């Protein structure tokens, strides 16, 4: 199924619930009521079936919680490197063979044409893995760890009802106090691993997870609500397959922002609703002059170019942007996409049964 095949009810579900889905014992009941309040005739059972069908048809990558891996434990970093054209496939295979490499993309750039995400349980392992990759490929790697995060909000809206995607029911349910613990309990670790690939699409998803991990349903609900407050879970809802929705133009815009302007530029660019990721990252002298990344997505080249120009217009309000101060790197090929290995990172940040 593609975006053009969707009916109004399916479009409403996609737009309404990319975040802010209720975390209560029977979440589809208030969710359906919210849709009815927006003129969408649907009950809880209908809504369960709609979400299940969207998931089965590949319109969704999953339904559930978007976990903030950084808050769970370990570290992820973005790495760029050069792969000569006649060695590209061989180098890609060598890079991808490292289990720590979660994502790898070929991007349009005259030199740095391979970009991958490294995910490790122990921060010290980053340097070791990069040294191994350099030794195997004969190419230098350029580590670009996140220095400041301004936005991670990958929403992909479609034309149709609830166009603004502004249904937020995250306030429903318990309001547990935040924990001051820097580590997970074994039970919390089990919960993270149980939900990382999605929730069951049933009328009682949280109770079903509770049964799977041997916990009480109320504990799962309270813990997920607390995780949301603590930032361990960014949001709960439907997570679309943006390619199925027509968002095929993936442009990584990069900017050489004056250091003293980054604090103002970051929130301003992050305020553009089509910017899905926005970070400050380090420069690499002589190779990579850019310190600011803003990821945009479009459904056509024209839409993508228009959105990139909007980013530039916002930038220009804070400093004088020249043509040499920025670039856009479009992805041309997905080389690897396995996701973050949450188990290893959670295990490394879980307290022992004795609490030590």
mmCIF file of C-alpha atoms in Angstrom:
data_model
loop_
_atom_site.group_PDB
_atom_site.id
_atom_site.type_symbol
_atom_site.label_atom_id
_atom_site.label_comp_id
_atom_site.label_asym_id
_atom_site.label_seq_id
_atom_site.Cartn_x
_atom_site.Cartn_y
_atom_site.Cartn_z
ATOM 1 C CA UNK A 1 0.000 0.000 0.000
ATOM 2 C CA UNK A 2 1.162 3.558 -0.782
ATOM 3 C CA UNK A 3 0.002 7.008 0.309
ATOM 4 C CA UNK A 4 -2.398 7.282 -2.615
ATOM 5 C CA UNK A 5 -4.231 4.119 -1.514
ATOM 6 C CA UNK A 6 -5.173 5.448 1.918
ATOM 7 C CA UNK A 7 -8.742 6.395 2.795
ATOM 8 C CA UNK A 8 -9.709 9.269 5.099
ATOM 9 C CA UNK A 9 -9.883 7.161 8.258
ATOM 10 C CA UNK A 10 -6.410 5.723 7.636
ATOM 11 C CA UNK A 11 -5.046 9.204 6.928
ATOM 12 C CA UNK A 12 -6.599 10.465 10.149
ATOM 13 C CA UNK A 13 -4.939 7.688 12.184
ATOM 14 C CA UNK A 14 -1.528 8.380 10.638
ATOM 15 C CA UNK A 15 -1.764 12.118 11.226
ATOM 16 C CA UNK A 16 -3.319 11.963 14.675
ATOM 17 C CA UNK A 17 -1.174 9.395 16.421
ATOM 18 C CA UNK A 18 2.480 9.794 15.466
ATOM 19 C CA UNK A 19 2.914 10.873 19.065
ATOM 20 C CA UNK A 20 0.809 11.363 22.138
ATOM 21 C CA UNK A 21 -0.992 7.996 22.080
ATOM 22 C CA UNK A 22 -2.507 7.333 25.526
ATOM 23 C CA UNK A 23 -0.706 5.095 27.990
ATOM 24 C CA UNK A 24 -3.670 3.675 29.915
ATOM 25 C CA UNK A 25 -5.101 0.169 30.374
ATOM 26 C CA UNK A 26 -7.455 0.496 27.373
ATOM 27 C CA UNK A 27 -5.746 3.141 25.189
ATOM 28 C CA UNK A 28 -7.801 2.678 22.030
ATOM 29 C CA UNK A 29 -10.971 3.881 23.765
ATOM 30 C CA UNK A 30 -9.856 7.494 24.462
ATOM 31 C CA UNK A 31 -7.959 7.489 21.158
ATOM 32 C CA UNK A 32 -11.149 6.627 19.259
ATOM 33 C CA UNK A 33 -13.089 9.256 21.208
ATOM 34 C CA UNK A 34 -10.504 11.860 20.197
ATOM 35 C CA UNK A 35 -10.928 10.924 16.535
ATOM 36 C CA UNK A 36 -14.711 11.139 16.841
ATOM 37 C CA UNK A 37 -14.235 14.624 18.254
ATOM 38 C CA UNK A 38 -12.429 15.504 15.024
ATOM 39 C CA UNK A 39 -15.233 14.173 12.852
ATOM 40 C CA UNK A 40 -13.826 10.670 12.225
ATOM 41 C CA UNK A 41 -16.469 8.007 12.873
ATOM 42 C CA UNK A 42 -14.585 5.173 14.559
ATOM 43 C CA UNK A 43 -14.843 3.125 17.755
ATOM 44 C CA UNK A 44 -12.075 1.412 19.726
ATOM 45 C CA UNK A 45 -12.405 -1.916 17.907
ATOM 46 C CA UNK A 46 -12.349 -0.154 14.527
ATOM 47 C CA UNK A 47 -9.225 1.741 15.532
ATOM 48 C CA UNK A 48 -7.378 -1.410 16.591
ATOM 49 C CA UNK A 49 -8.175 -2.959 13.226
ATOM 50 C CA UNK A 50 -7.134 0.169 11.296
ATOM 51 C CA UNK A 51 -3.742 0.271 13.019
ATOM 52 C CA UNK A 52 -3.276 -3.484 12.491
ATOM 53 C CA UNK A 53 -4.062 -3.184 8.772
ATOM 54 C CA UNK A 54 -1.704 -0.222 8.330
ATOM 55 C CA UNK A 55 1.020 -2.230 10.031
ATOM 56 C CA UNK A 56 0.336 -5.361 7.962
ATOM 57 C CA UNK A 57 0.361 -3.342 4.731
ATOM 58 C CA UNK A 58 3.760 -1.798 5.499
ATOM 59 C CA UNK A 59 2.459 1.740 5.916
ATOM 60 C CA UNK A 60 3.768 1.603 9.485
ATOM 61 C CA UNK A 61 7.157 0.335 10.549
ATOM 62 C CA UNK A 62 5.530 -0.440 13.889
ATOM 63 C CA UNK A 63 3.078 0.728 16.536
ATOM 64 C CA UNK A 64 4.494 1.519 19.941
ATOM 65 C CA UNK A 65 7.133 3.455 21.806
ATOM 66 C CA UNK A 66 10.013 5.304 20.184
ATOM 67 C CA UNK A 67 12.843 4.643 22.618
ATOM 68 C CA UNK A 68 15.583 7.201 23.186
ATOM 69 C CA UNK A 69 18.543 4.819 23.133
ATOM 70 C CA UNK A 70 20.911 7.459 24.500
ATOM 71 C CA UNK A 71 18.900 7.605 27.734
ATOM 72 C CA UNK A 72 18.841 3.813 28.031
ATOM 73 C CA UNK A 73 22.631 3.478 27.986
ATOM 74 C CA UNK A 74 25.697 3.357 25.784
ATOM 75 C CA UNK A 75 26.337 5.741 22.931
ATOM 76 C CA UNK A 76 25.667 6.240 19.239
ATOM 77 C CA UNK A 77 27.690 8.431 16.911
ATOM 78 C CA UNK A 78 27.573 9.472 13.257
ATOM 79 C CA UNK A 79 30.663 8.661 11.179
ATOM 80 C CA UNK A 80 31.622 9.743 7.662
ATOM 81 C CA UNK A 81 34.274 8.290 5.391
ATOM 82 C CA UNK A 82 35.498 8.222 1.810
ATOM 83 C CA UNK A 83 35.082 5.063 -0.263
ATOM 84 C CA UNK A 84 36.739 5.177 -3.717
ATOM 85 C CA UNK A 85 34.306 4.254 -6.472
ATOM 86 C CA UNK A 86 36.224 1.140 -7.540
ATOM 87 C CA UNK A 87 36.353 -0.104 -3.917
ATOM 88 C CA UNK A 88 32.966 1.128 -2.734
ATOM 89 C CA UNK A 89 31.153 -2.207 -2.531
ATOM 90 C CA UNK A 90 34.064 -3.935 -0.818
ATOM 91 C CA UNK A 91 34.402 -1.141 1.738
ATOM 92 C CA UNK A 92 30.657 -1.109 2.376
ATOM 93 C CA UNK A 93 30.757 -4.825 3.104
ATOM 94 C CA UNK A 94 33.681 -4.434 5.501
ATOM 95 C CA UNK A 95 31.930 -1.601 7.351
ATOM 96 C CA UNK A 96 28.594 -3.412 7.479
ATOM 97 C CA UNK A 97 30.215 -6.561 8.854
ATOM 98 C CA UNK A 98 30.758 -4.712 12.130
ATOM 99 C CA UNK A 99 27.791 -5.502 14.327
ATOM 100 C CA UNK A 100 28.149 -2.086 15.959
ATOM 101 C CA UNK A 101 27.187 -0.413 12.654
ATOM 102 C CA UNK A 102 23.417 0.122 12.846
ATOM 103 C CA UNK A 103 22.737 2.239 9.756
ATOM 104 C CA UNK A 104 24.865 2.916 6.697
ATOM 105 C CA UNK A 105 23.970 5.182 3.758
ATOM 106 C CA UNK A 106 25.604 6.185 0.515
ATOM 107 C CA UNK A 107 25.255 9.973 0.196
ATOM 108 C CA UNK A 108 25.981 12.458 -2.560
ATOM 109 C CA UNK A 109 29.265 14.182 -1.720
ATOM 110 C CA UNK A 110 32.445 14.528 -3.758
ATOM 111 C CA UNK A 111 34.552 12.972 -0.992
ATOM 112 C CA UNK A 112 32.632 11.797 2.094
ATOM 113 C CA UNK A 113 30.223 9.443 0.360
ATOM 114 C CA UNK A 114 29.627 6.832 3.088
ATOM 115 C CA UNK A 115 27.808 7.716 6.320
ATOM 116 C CA UNK A 116 27.098 5.258 9.104
ATOM 117 C CA UNK A 117 25.835 5.208 12.665
ATOM 118 C CA UNK A 118 27.882 3.363 15.260
ATOM 119 C CA UNK A 119 26.034 2.092 18.344
ATOM 120 C CA UNK A 120 27.985 0.741 21.318
ATOM 121 C CA UNK A 121 27.292 -0.248 24.905
ATOM 122 C CA UNK A 122 30.610 1.207 26.103
ATOM 123 C CA UNK A 123 31.626 4.672 24.877
ATOM 124 C CA UNK A 124 35.288 3.628 24.866
ATOM 125 C CA UNK A 125 34.470 1.069 22.180
ATOM 126 C CA UNK A 126 33.858 3.804 19.564
ATOM 127 C CA UNK A 127 37.557 4.479 19.019
ATOM 128 C CA UNK A 128 38.330 0.764 18.874
ATOM 129 C CA UNK A 129 35.723 0.047 16.197
ATOM 130 C CA UNK A 130 36.776 3.039 14.092
ATOM 131 C CA UNK A 131 40.413 1.939 14.322
ATOM 132 C CA UNK A 132 39.387 -1.548 13.131
ATOM 133 C CA UNK A 133 37.437 -0.094 10.190
ATOM 134 C CA UNK A 134 40.358 2.127 9.195
ATOM 135 C CA UNK A 135 42.774 -0.803 9.319
ATOM 136 C CA UNK A 136 40.469 -2.990 7.221
ATOM 137 C CA UNK A 137 39.534 -0.395 4.603
ATOM 138 C CA UNK A 138 42.652 1.788 4.443
ATOM 139 C CA UNK A 139 40.382 4.830 4.729
ATOM 140 C CA UNK A 140 40.226 7.462 7.450
ATOM 141 C CA UNK A 141 37.003 7.819 9.425
ATOM 142 C CA UNK A 142 35.586 11.117 10.637
ATOM 143 C CA UNK A 143 33.678 10.871 13.890
ATOM 144 C CA UNK A 144 30.798 13.367 14.216
ATOM 145 C CA UNK A 145 29.256 12.812 17.657
ATOM 146 C CA UNK A 146 26.225 14.835 18.651
ATOM 147 C CA UNK A 147 27.265 17.856 20.713
ATOM 148 C CA UNK A 148 23.835 19.418 21.081
ATOM 149 C CA UNK A 149 20.417 18.100 20.107
ATOM 150 C CA UNK A 150 17.806 20.635 19.057
ATOM 151 C CA UNK A 151 15.139 18.336 17.613
ATOM 152 C CA UNK A 152 14.358 14.675 17.038
ATOM 153 C CA UNK A 153 10.764 14.624 15.847
ATOM 154 C CA UNK A 154 10.358 12.493 12.761
ATOM 155 C CA UNK A 155 6.701 13.043 11.891
ATOM 156 C CA UNK A 156 5.447 12.353 8.392
ATOM 157 C CA UNK A 157 1.986 13.773 7.813
ATOM 158 C CA UNK A 158 -0.264 13.040 4.852
ATOM 159 C CA UNK A 159 -2.953 15.084 3.135
ATOM 160 C CA UNK A 160 -6.335 14.594 4.721
ATOM 161 C CA UNK A 161 -8.064 14.870 8.105
ATOM 162 C CA UNK A 162 -6.184 16.163 11.161
ATOM 163 C CA UNK A 163 -3.598 17.748 8.873
ATOM 164 C CA UNK A 164 -1.701 19.346 11.762
ATOM 165 C CA UNK A 165 -1.173 16.029 13.548
ATOM 166 C CA UNK A 166 -2.020 17.701 16.828
ATOM 167 C CA UNK A 167 -3.878 15.011 18.785
ATOM 168 C CA UNK A 168 -1.976 14.529 22.035
ATOM 169 C CA UNK A 169 -3.345 12.214 24.720
ATOM 170 C CA UNK A 170 -0.050 11.675 26.528
ATOM 171 C CA UNK A 171 -1.425 13.463 29.599
ATOM 172 C CA UNK A 172 -3.865 10.635 30.306
ATOM 173 C CA UNK A 173 -3.052 7.986 32.880
ATOM 174 C CA UNK A 174 -0.823 8.115 35.970
ATOM 175 C CA UNK A 175 1.738 10.828 36.693
ATOM 176 C CA UNK A 176 4.583 8.978 38.428
ATOM 177 C CA UNK A 177 7.515 10.821 39.923
ATOM 178 C CA UNK A 178 10.733 10.895 37.930
ATOM 179 C CA UNK A 179 13.463 8.535 39.102
ATOM 180 C CA UNK A 180 16.906 9.872 39.973
ATOM 181 C CA UNK A 181 18.539 6.545 39.108
ATOM 182 C CA UNK A 182 21.132 6.558 36.338
ATOM 183 C CA UNK A 183 20.697 2.835 35.657
ATOM 184 C CA UNK A 184 17.824 0.514 34.799
ATOM 185 C CA UNK A 185 16.394 -2.087 37.110
ATOM 186 C CA UNK A 186 16.241 -5.622 35.693
ATOM 187 C CA UNK A 187 12.465 -5.247 35.291
ATOM 188 C CA UNK A 188 12.884 -1.968 33.409
ATOM 189 C CA UNK A 189 15.473 -3.590 31.175
ATOM 190 C CA UNK A 190 13.000 -6.379 30.362
ATOM 191 C CA UNK A 191 10.357 -3.780 29.511
ATOM 192 C CA UNK A 192 12.681 -1.866 27.174
ATOM 193 C CA UNK A 193 13.540 -5.015 25.259
ATOM 194 C CA UNK A 194 9.906 -6.131 25.118
ATOM 195 C CA UNK A 195 8.729 -2.884 23.501
ATOM 196 C CA UNK A 196 11.701 -1.943 21.305
ATOM 197 C CA UNK A 197 10.188 -3.530 18.185
ATOM 198 C CA UNK A 198 6.651 -2.377 18.883
ATOM 199 C CA UNK A 199 3.621 -3.036 21.039
ATOM 200 C CA UNK A 200 1.024 -5.730 20.390
ATOM 201 C CA UNK A 201 -1.799 -4.255 18.311
ATOM 202 C CA UNK A 202 -4.623 -5.317 20.609
ATOM 203 C CA UNK A 203 -7.157 -3.504 22.759
ATOM 204 C CA UNK A 204 -4.829 -3.971 25.780
ATOM 205 C CA UNK A 205 -1.249 -3.645 24.481
ATOM 206 C CA UNK A 206 0.327 -2.676 27.796
ATOM 207 C CA UNK A 207 -1.359 -5.527 29.688
ATOM 208 C CA UNK A 208 -0.153 -7.938 27.002
ATOM 209 C CA UNK A 209 3.425 -6.719 27.457
ATOM 210 C CA UNK A 210 3.010 -7.088 31.213
ATOM 211 C CA UNK A 211 1.987 -10.730 30.766
ATOM 212 C CA UNK A 212 5.015 -11.345 28.538
ATOM 213 C CA UNK A 213 7.519 -10.048 31.100
ATOM 214 C CA UNK A 214 5.761 -11.256 34.243
ATOM 215 C CA UNK A 215 4.781 -7.847 35.578
ATOM 216 C CA UNK A 216 1.559 -6.180 36.655
ATOM 217 C CA UNK A 217 -0.215 -4.164 33.949
ATOM 218 C CA UNK A 218 -0.349 -1.069 36.166
ATOM 219 C CA UNK A 219 3.423 -1.241 36.652
ATOM 220 C CA UNK A 220 3.951 -1.281 32.870
ATOM 221 C CA UNK A 221 1.625 1.699 32.399
ATOM 222 C CA UNK A 222 3.243 3.700 35.202
ATOM 223 C CA UNK A 223 6.772 2.851 34.063
ATOM 224 C CA UNK A 224 6.098 3.829 30.444
ATOM 225 C CA UNK A 225 4.539 7.108 31.593
ATOM 226 C CA UNK A 226 7.629 7.763 33.737
ATOM 227 C CA UNK A 227 9.957 6.808 30.857
ATOM 228 C CA UNK A 228 8.158 9.378 28.729
ATOM 229 C CA UNK A 229 8.648 12.064 31.373
ATOM 230 C CA UNK A 230 12.313 11.138 31.809
ATOM 231 C CA UNK A 231 13.036 11.119 28.083
ATOM 232 C CA UNK A 232 13.735 7.392 27.852
ATOM 233 C CA UNK A 233 10.719 7.174 25.553
ATOM 234 C CA UNK A 234 10.372 10.042 23.090
ATOM 235 C CA UNK A 235 6.749 9.286 22.231
ATOM 236 C CA UNK A 236 4.206 6.498 21.857
ATOM 237 C CA UNK A 237 2.124 6.084 18.730
ATOM 238 C CA UNK A 238 2.165 4.915 15.132
ATOM 239 C CA UNK A 239 5.583 5.071 13.488
ATOM 240 C CA UNK A 240 5.165 5.409 9.715
ATOM 241 C CA UNK A 241 7.238 3.944 6.949
ATOM 242 C CA UNK A 242 7.996 7.320 5.370
ATOM 243 C CA UNK A 243 8.953 5.751 2.048
ATOM 244 C CA UNK A 244 5.470 4.197 1.803
ATOM 245 C CA UNK A 245 3.992 7.637 2.426
ATOM 246 C CA UNK A 246 5.981 9.091 -0.463
ATOM 247 C CA UNK A 247 8.718 10.835 1.551
ATOM 248 C CA UNK A 248 11.504 9.594 -0.692
ATOM 249 C CA UNK A 249 13.694 12.716 -0.773
ATOM 250 C CA UNK A 250 15.981 12.466 2.245
ATOM 251 C CA UNK A 251 18.173 15.564 2.402
ATOM 252 C CA UNK A 252 20.826 16.034 5.080
ATOM 253 C CA UNK A 253 21.538 19.762 5.066
ATOM 254 C CA UNK A 254 24.827 20.792 6.661
ATOM 255 C CA UNK A 255 25.883 24.306 7.616
ATOM 256 C CA UNK A 256 28.984 26.160 8.762
ATOM 257 C CA UNK A 257 27.223 28.227 11.410
ATOM 258 C CA UNK A 258 29.313 30.749 13.380
ATOM 259 C CA UNK A 259 29.907 29.213 16.789
ATOM 260 C CA UNK A 260 28.381 32.161 18.619
ATOM 261 C CA UNK A 261 25.153 31.849 16.590
ATOM 262 C CA UNK A 262 24.468 28.135 17.094
ATOM 263 C CA UNK A 263 22.483 28.636 20.311
ATOM 264 C CA UNK A 264 19.984 30.865 18.501
ATOM 265 C CA UNK A 265 19.998 29.111 15.141
ATOM 266 C CA UNK A 266 19.352 25.662 16.622
ATOM 267 C CA UNK A 267 15.928 26.313 18.185
ATOM 268 C CA UNK A 268 14.865 28.442 15.207
ATOM 269 C CA UNK A 269 15.581 25.722 12.644
ATOM 270 C CA UNK A 270 14.159 23.058 14.973
ATOM 271 C CA UNK A 271 10.908 25.023 14.947
ATOM 272 C CA UNK A 272 10.342 24.156 11.272
ATOM 273 C CA UNK A 273 7.873 21.268 11.354
ATOM 274 C CA UNK A 274 9.458 19.452 8.399
ATOM 275 C CA UNK A 275 12.899 19.302 10.060
ATOM 276 C CA UNK A 276 13.059 15.867 11.660
ATOM 277 C CA UNK A 277 16.551 15.910 13.191
ATOM 278 C CA UNK A 278 18.645 18.923 14.143
ATOM 279 C CA UNK A 279 22.078 18.759 15.822
ATOM 280 C CA UNK A 280 25.366 20.517 16.429
ATOM 281 C CA UNK A 281 28.328 18.300 15.516
ATOM 282 C CA UNK A 282 32.104 18.914 15.305
ATOM 283 C CA UNK A 283 33.985 20.113 12.239
ATOM 284 C CA UNK A 284 37.044 18.317 10.835
ATOM 285 C CA UNK A 285 39.570 20.843 9.624
ATOM 286 C CA UNK A 286 40.470 20.584 5.957
ATOM 287 C CA UNK A 287 37.839 17.926 5.261
ATOM 288 C CA UNK A 288 34.517 18.839 6.839
ATOM 289 C CA UNK A 289 33.768 22.518 7.596
ATOM 290 C CA UNK A 290 30.177 22.092 8.810
ATOM 291 C CA UNK A 291 29.045 22.088 12.443
ATOM 292 C CA UNK A 292 25.247 22.083 12.094
ATOM 293 C CA UNK A 293 23.007 19.332 10.674
ATOM 294 C CA UNK A 294 19.307 19.629 9.796
ATOM 295 C CA UNK A 295 17.550 16.648 8.209
ATOM 296 C CA UNK A 296 14.630 17.323 5.902
ATOM 297 C CA UNK A 297 12.286 14.992 4.031
ATOM 298 C CA UNK A 298 10.150 15.715 0.993
ATOM 299 C CA UNK A 299 7.720 13.899 -1.278
ATOM 300 C CA UNK A 300 9.311 15.302 -4.429
ATOM 301 C CA UNK A 301 12.503 17.025 -5.481
ATOM 302 C CA UNK A 302 10.610 20.305 -5.727
ATOM 303 C CA UNK A 303 9.158 19.991 -2.230
ATOM 304 C CA UNK A 304 12.542 19.020 -0.849
ATOM 305 C CA UNK A 305 14.274 21.993 -2.485
ATOM 306 C CA UNK A 306 11.566 24.333 -1.215
ATOM 307 C CA UNK A 307 12.040 23.081 2.340
ATOM 308 C CA UNK A 308 15.819 23.403 2.161
ATOM 309 C CA UNK A 309 15.400 27.009 1.032
ATOM 310 C CA UNK A 310 13.154 27.610 4.035
ATOM 311 C CA UNK A 311 15.940 26.366 6.294
ATOM 312 C CA UNK A 312 18.309 28.782 4.594
ATOM 313 C CA UNK A 313 15.864 31.659 5.055
ATOM 314 C CA UNK A 314 15.716 30.972 8.782
ATOM 315 C CA UNK A 315 19.506 30.701 8.927
ATOM 316 C CA UNK A 316 19.818 34.067 7.158
ATOM 317 C CA UNK A 317 17.945 35.779 9.983
ATOM 318 C CA UNK A 318 20.916 35.102 12.273
ATOM 319 C CA UNK A 319 24.003 35.305 10.040
ATOM 320 C CA UNK A 320 24.984 36.079 6.469
ATOM 321 C CA UNK A 321 24.844 32.752 4.636
ATOM 322 C CA UNK A 322 26.901 32.350 1.480
ATOM 323 C CA UNK A 323 26.817 29.493 -1.031
ATOM 324 C CA UNK A 324 30.060 28.142 0.439
ATOM 325 C CA UNK A 325 28.568 27.903 3.932
ATOM 326 C CA UNK A 326 26.240 24.965 3.360
ATOM 327 C CA UNK A 327 25.502 21.842 1.390
ATOM 328 C CA UNK A 328 22.846 19.143 1.041
ATOM 329 C CA UNK A 329 23.758 15.477 1.004
ATOM 330 C CA UNK A 330 20.969 13.346 -0.437
ATOM 331 C CA UNK A 331 20.982 9.635 0.311
ATOM 332 C CA UNK A 332 21.306 7.554 -2.838
ATOM 333 C CA UNK A 333 21.304 4.093 -1.290
ATOM 334 C CA UNK A 334 20.642 2.344 2.011
ATOM 335 C CA UNK A 335 23.659 0.112 2.631
ATOM 336 C CA UNK A 336 22.575 -1.244 6.008
ATOM 337 C CA UNK A 337 19.675 -0.621 8.369
ATOM 338 C CA UNK A 338 19.426 -2.987 11.316
ATOM 339 C CA UNK A 339 18.523 -0.545 14.053
ATOM 340 C CA UNK A 340 20.180 0.094 17.382
ATOM 341 C CA UNK A 341 21.192 -3.024 19.341
ATOM 342 C CA UNK A 342 19.220 -2.082 22.421
ATOM 343 C CA UNK A 343 19.880 -5.285 24.357
ATOM 344 C CA UNK A 344 23.617 -4.697 24.675
ATOM 345 C CA UNK A 345 23.208 -1.064 25.651
ATOM 346 C CA UNK A 346 20.464 -1.821 28.164
ATOM 347 C CA UNK A 347 22.394 -4.752 29.654
ATOM 348 C CA UNK A 348 25.446 -2.573 30.217
ATOM 349 C CA UNK A 349 23.331 -0.026 32.077
ATOM 350 C CA UNK A 350 21.276 -2.385 34.249
ATOM 351 C CA UNK A 351 21.904 -2.755 37.933
ATOM 352 C CA UNK A 352 22.578 -6.214 39.321
ATOM 353 C CA UNK A 353 19.877 -8.074 41.249
ATOM 354 C CA UNK A 354 21.591 -6.984 44.461
ATOM 355 C CA UNK A 355 21.372 -3.344 43.367
ATOM 356 C CA UNK A 356 25.139 -3.011 43.141
#
